[in-house]
PDB file of C-alpha atoms in Angstrom:
ATOM      1  CA  MET A   1     -48.378 -17.656  -1.486  1.00 51.00           C
ATOM      2  CA  ASN A   2     -47.818 -15.439  -4.762  1.00 54.00           C
ATOM      3  CA  ALA A   3     -48.419 -12.565  -2.179  1.00 53.00           C
ATOM      4  CA  ARG A   4     -45.265 -13.551  -0.054  1.00 51.00           C
ATOM      5  CA  ARG A   5     -42.578 -14.425  -2.733  1.00 45.00           C
ATOM      6  CA  ARG A   6     -43.395 -10.904  -3.490  1.00 46.00           C
ATOM      7  CA  THR A   7     -42.369  -9.097  -0.289  1.00 43.00           C
ATOM      8  CA  VAL A   8     -39.698 -11.830   0.088  1.00 41.00           C
ATOM      9  CA  LEU A   9     -38.158 -10.651  -3.492  1.00 41.00           C
ATOM     10  CA  ALA A  10     -38.965  -6.748  -2.632  1.00 44.00           C
ATOM     11  CA  ALA A  11     -36.759  -7.175   0.997  1.00 45.00           C
ATOM     12  CA  GLY A  12     -34.040  -9.057  -0.164  1.00 44.00           C
ATOM     13  CA  ALA A  13     -33.875  -6.232  -3.259  1.00 43.00           C
ATOM     14  CA  ALA A  14     -34.107  -3.891  -0.615  1.00 44.00           C
ATOM     15  CA  GLY A  15     -31.617  -5.166   1.706  1.00 43.00           C
ATOM     16  CA  ALA A  16     -28.781  -5.674  -1.724  1.00 41.00           C
ATOM     17  CA  ALA A  17     -29.688  -1.752  -2.285  1.00 41.00           C
ATOM     18  CA  ALA A  18     -28.452  -0.682   1.763  1.00 40.00           C
ATOM     19  CA  LEU A  19     -25.610  -2.364   1.217  1.00 37.00           C
ATOM     20  CA  ALA A  20     -24.505  -1.346  -2.608  1.00 38.00           C
ATOM     21  CA  THR A  21     -25.083   2.465  -0.265  1.00 36.00           C
ATOM     22  CA  GLY A  22     -22.726   1.613   1.837  1.00 38.00           C
ATOM     23  CA  CYS A  23     -20.039  -0.254   0.377  1.00 35.00           C
ATOM     24  CA  GLY A  24     -19.575   1.399  -3.268  1.00 35.00           C
ATOM     25  CA  SER A  25     -19.330   5.245  -1.005  1.00 33.00           C
ATOM     26  CA  GLY A  26     -16.435   6.957  -2.259  1.00 35.00           C
ATOM     27  CA  GLY A  27     -16.460   9.233   0.243  1.00 36.00           C
ATOM     28  CA  GLY A  28     -16.360   6.910   3.163  1.00 36.00           C
ATOM     29  CA  ASP A  29     -13.680   5.761   6.166  1.00 35.00           C
ATOM     30  CA  GLY A  30     -12.517   2.513   3.670  1.00 35.00           C
ATOM     31  CA  GLY A  31     -11.368   0.830   6.941  1.00 34.00           C
ATOM     32  CA  ASP A  32      -7.574   0.975   6.926  1.00 35.00           C
ATOM     33  CA  GLY A  33      -7.007   4.388   5.203  1.00 35.00           C
ATOM     34  CA  GLY A  34      -4.969   2.927   2.199  1.00 35.00           C
ATOM     35  CA  ASP A  35      -6.339   4.951  -1.019  1.00 34.00           C
ATOM     36  CA  THR A  36      -6.365   1.467  -3.161  1.00 31.00           C
ATOM     37  CA  SER A  37      -7.295   4.002  -6.246  1.00 31.00           C
ATOM     38  CA  ALA A  38      -3.503   4.702  -6.013  1.00 32.00           C
ATOM     39  CA  ALA A  39      -2.675   1.793  -8.376  1.00 31.00           C
ATOM     40  CA  PRO A  40       1.106   2.253  -9.788  1.00 32.00           C
ATOM     41  CA  THR A  41       1.799   3.608 -13.245  1.00 28.00           C
ATOM     42  CA  GLY A  42       4.857   3.410 -14.922  1.00 29.00           C
ATOM     43  CA  SER A  43       6.706   4.508 -12.439  1.00 32.00           C
ATOM     44  CA  THR A  44       7.929   2.552  -9.417  1.00 38.00           C
ATOM     45  CA  GLY A  45       4.558   4.028  -8.272  1.00 45.00           C
ATOM     46  CA  ALA A  46       7.014   6.725  -5.832  1.00 44.00           C
ATOM     47  CA  THR A  47       8.946   9.839  -7.052  1.00 42.00           C
ATOM     48  CA  ASP A  48      10.886  12.586  -5.347  1.00 40.00           C
ATOM     49  CA  SER A  49       9.798  15.073  -7.455  1.00 38.00           C
ATOM     50  CA  ALA A  50       7.997  18.335  -5.959  1.00 37.00           C
ATOM     51  CA  SER A  51       4.189  17.861  -6.230  1.00 38.00           C
ATOM     52  CA  PRO A  52       2.622  21.184  -6.978  1.00 39.00           C
ATOM     53  CA  GLY A  53       2.094  22.137  -3.591  1.00 42.00           C
ATOM     54  CA  GLY A  54       3.047  19.852  -1.327  1.00 48.00           C
ATOM     55  CA  SER A  55      -0.565  19.188  -1.581  1.00 53.00           C
ATOM     56  CA  GLY A  56      -1.684  15.349  -1.499  1.00 64.00           C
ATOM     57  CA  GLY A  57      -2.376  13.004   0.903  1.00 84.00           C
ATOM     58  CA  VAL A  58      -1.529  11.275   4.866  1.00 87.00           C
ATOM     59  CA  GLU A  59       1.223  12.051   5.420  1.00 91.00           C
ATOM     60  CA  LEU A  60       3.358   9.007   5.956  1.00 93.00           C
ATOM     61  CA  ALA A  61       6.754  10.486   7.298  1.00 95.00           C
ATOM     62  CA  ARG A  62       9.747  13.373   7.141  1.00 96.00           C
ATOM     63  CA  THR A  63      12.286  12.458   4.347  1.00 97.00           C
ATOM     64  CA  GLU A  64      15.117  12.214   7.504  1.00 96.00           C
ATOM     65  CA  ASP A  65      12.927   9.472   9.357  1.00 96.00           C
ATOM     66  CA  ILE A  66      13.783   7.354   5.936  1.00 97.00           C
ATOM     67  CA  PRO A  67      17.919   5.511   5.995  1.00 96.00           C
ATOM     68  CA  VAL A  68      19.542   5.734   2.418  1.00 96.00           C
ATOM     69  CA  GLY A  69      19.782   2.155   1.974  1.00 96.00           C
ATOM     70  CA  GLY A  70      17.134   1.273   3.964  1.00 97.00           C
ATOM     71  CA  GLY A  71      13.192   1.975   4.437  1.00 97.00           C
ATOM     72  CA  THR A  72      10.680   1.899   6.122  1.00 97.00           C
ATOM     73  CA  VAL A  73       7.470  -0.172   7.385  1.00 97.00           C
ATOM     74  CA  PHE A  74       4.538   1.951   7.764  1.00 96.00           C
ATOM     75  CA  LYS A  75       2.153  -1.451   9.049  1.00 95.00           C
ATOM     76  CA  GLU A  76      -0.776   0.664   9.677  1.00 94.00           C
ATOM     77  CA  ARG A  77      -0.566   1.927   7.097  1.00 95.00           C
ATOM     78  CA  LYS A  78      -0.414  -1.261   4.890  1.00 96.00           C
ATOM     79  CA  VAL A  79       2.801  -0.048   2.792  1.00 97.00           C
ATOM     80  CA  VAL A  80       6.248   0.830   3.445  1.00 97.00           C
ATOM     81  CA  VAL A  81       8.998   3.273   1.937  1.00 97.00           C
ATOM     82  CA  THR A  82      12.577   2.735   1.283  1.00 97.00           C
ATOM     83  CA  GLN A  83      15.238   4.933  -0.338  1.00 97.00           C
ATOM     84  CA  PRO A  84      17.513   2.875  -2.264  1.00 97.00           C
ATOM     85  CA  GLU A  85      19.884   6.197  -3.058  1.00 96.00           C
ATOM     86  CA  GLU A  86      19.801   9.562  -1.352  1.00 96.00           C
ATOM     87  CA  GLY A  87      16.744  11.701  -2.400  1.00 95.00           C
ATOM     88  CA  GLU A  88      15.182   8.266  -3.965  1.00 96.00           C
ATOM     89  CA  PHE A  89      12.508   7.193  -2.783  1.00 97.00           C
ATOM     90  CA  ARG A  90       9.696   4.439  -3.622  1.00 97.00           C
ATOM     91  CA  ALA A  91       7.224   3.012  -2.097  1.00 97.00           C
ATOM     92  CA  PHE A  92       4.904  -0.544  -1.692  1.00 98.00           C
ATOM     93  CA  SER A  93       2.684  -2.692  -0.558  1.00 97.00           C
ATOM     94  CA  ALA A  94       3.887  -3.691   3.359  1.00 97.00           C
ATOM     95  CA  VAL A  95       1.037  -7.070   2.331  1.00 97.00           C
ATOM     96  CA  CYS A  96       3.172 -10.073   0.737  1.00 96.00           C
ATOM     97  CA  THR A  97       2.540 -11.713  -2.329  1.00 95.00           C
ATOM     98  CA  HIS A  98       2.900 -15.469  -1.190  1.00 95.00           C
ATOM     99  CA  ALA A  99       0.855 -15.351   2.074  1.00 94.00           C
ATOM    100  CA  SER A 100      -0.920 -11.364   2.445  1.00 92.00           C
ATOM    101  CA  CYS A 101       1.368 -11.531   6.049  1.00 94.00           C
ATOM    102  CA  LEU A 102       2.457  -7.781   6.463  1.00 94.00           C
ATOM    103  CA  VAL A 103       5.797  -7.800   6.136  1.00 96.00           C
ATOM    104  CA  SER A 104       8.382  -6.313   8.639  1.00 95.00           C
ATOM    105  CA  THR A 105      11.530  -5.375   8.519  1.00 95.00           C
ATOM    106  CA  VAL A 106      14.013  -3.276   5.952  1.00 97.00           C
ATOM    107  CA  SER A 107      17.607  -4.139   6.236  1.00 95.00           C
ATOM    108  CA  ASP A 108      20.910  -5.223   4.143  1.00 95.00           C
ATOM    109  CA  GLY A 109      18.519  -3.845   0.573  1.00 96.00           C
ATOM    110  CA  THR A 110      15.703  -5.857   0.583  1.00 96.00           C
ATOM    111  CA  ILE A 111      12.377  -5.592   2.825  1.00 97.00           C
ATOM    112  CA  ASN A 112      11.523  -8.578   4.954  1.00 96.00           C
ATOM    113  CA  CYS A 113       8.486 -10.956   5.461  1.00 96.00           C
ATOM    114  CA  PRO A 114       8.139 -12.680   8.890  1.00 93.00           C
ATOM    115  CA  CYS A 115       5.655 -15.314   7.586  1.00 94.00           C
ATOM    116  CA  HIS A 116       7.839 -17.573   5.514  1.00 94.00           C
ATOM    117  CA  GLY A 117      11.440 -15.423   4.160  1.00 92.00           C
ATOM    118  CA  SER A 118      10.010 -14.176   1.575  1.00 96.00           C
ATOM    119  CA  LYS A 119      12.626 -10.690   0.721  1.00 97.00           C
ATOM    120  CA  TYR A 120      11.758  -8.016  -1.454  1.00 97.00           C
ATOM    121  CA  SER A 121      14.186  -5.841  -3.216  1.00 97.00           C
ATOM    122  CA  ILE A 122      13.771  -1.975  -1.702  1.00 97.00           C
ATOM    123  CA  THR A 123      14.464  -0.566  -5.093  1.00 97.00           C
ATOM    124  CA  ASP A 124      11.447  -2.176  -7.519  1.00 97.00           C
ATOM    125  CA  ALA A 125      10.014  -4.389  -4.864  1.00 96.00           C
ATOM    126  CA  ALA A 126      10.765  -8.056  -6.890  1.00 96.00           C
ATOM    127  CA  VAL A 127      11.472 -11.148  -5.116  1.00 95.00           C
ATOM    128  CA  GLU A 128      14.364 -11.384  -4.125  1.00 93.00           C
ATOM    129  CA  ALA A 129      14.224 -14.789  -1.643  1.00 91.00           C
ATOM    130  CA  GLY A 130      10.272 -16.981  -2.323  1.00 86.00           C
ATOM    131  CA  PRO A 131       8.421 -18.547  -1.559  1.00 92.00           C
ATOM    132  CA  ALA A 132       6.317 -15.259  -3.060  1.00 92.00           C
ATOM    133  CA  PRO A 133       5.106 -15.550  -6.561  1.00 94.00           C
ATOM    134  CA  ARG A 134       5.694 -11.905  -7.133  1.00 96.00           C
ATOM    135  CA  PRO A 135       6.446  -8.573  -7.312  1.00 96.00           C
ATOM    136  CA  LEU A 136       5.296  -6.239  -4.083  1.00 97.00           C
ATOM    137  CA  PRO A 137       2.714  -3.665  -6.153  1.00 97.00           C
ATOM    138  CA  ALA A 138       4.327   0.007  -5.938  1.00 97.00           C
ATOM    139  CA  GLU A 139       2.603   2.368  -4.173  1.00 96.00           C
ATOM    140  CA  ARG A 140       2.174   6.191  -5.126  1.00 96.00           C
ATOM    141  CA  ILE A 141       3.735   9.166  -2.934  1.00 95.00           C
ATOM    142  CA  SER A 142       3.887  12.484  -3.360  1.00 95.00           C
ATOM    143  CA  VAL A 143       8.054  13.794  -1.549  1.00 95.00           C
ATOM    144  CA  SER A 144       8.369  17.330  -1.226  1.00 94.00           C
ATOM    145  CA  GLU A 145       9.748  19.575   1.313  1.00 94.00           C
ATOM    146  CA  GLY A 146      10.889  16.950   3.294  1.00 95.00           C
ATOM    147  CA  ALA A 147       6.906  15.063   2.902  1.00 96.00           C
ATOM    148  CA  ILE A 148       6.476  12.226   1.798  1.00 96.00           C
ATOM    149  CA  ARG A 149       2.993  11.802   1.147  1.00 95.00           C
ATOM    150  CA  LEU A 150       0.125   8.884  -0.088  1.00 91.00           C
ATOM    151  CA  ALA A 151      -0.712  10.268  -3.573  1.00 85.00           C
TER     152      ALA A 151
END
């Protein structure tokens, strides 16, 4: 009985170690390609200045593809990029803070969720119409040589 208990515990520990190794590796393809380490850092998570050498993450769009006073939702990356004023680019999570639906459109100065009607400001993602309980989290981007990239 004691040997059986040790075998079961050893097998469980080995399985847990394998799971932790698989989930904890930093070099893997985390699934949706989003960079969760790019948490907002004081600005609204966006920048309109060039990054050194134009390097950075995945290119989302060209600056001319984002309408002034509007924005574009990148569903595959779960991010929305807005241009509140000409040359000013912002990026936010595209996951609604109410029920985790993806926002679907940007129009009339708001980022819009189709599930329950939440609306967020294109400038700072503040809630303009509920039921969303809080703003969309900012995403970090870099803008260089006409390319908008996830930072």
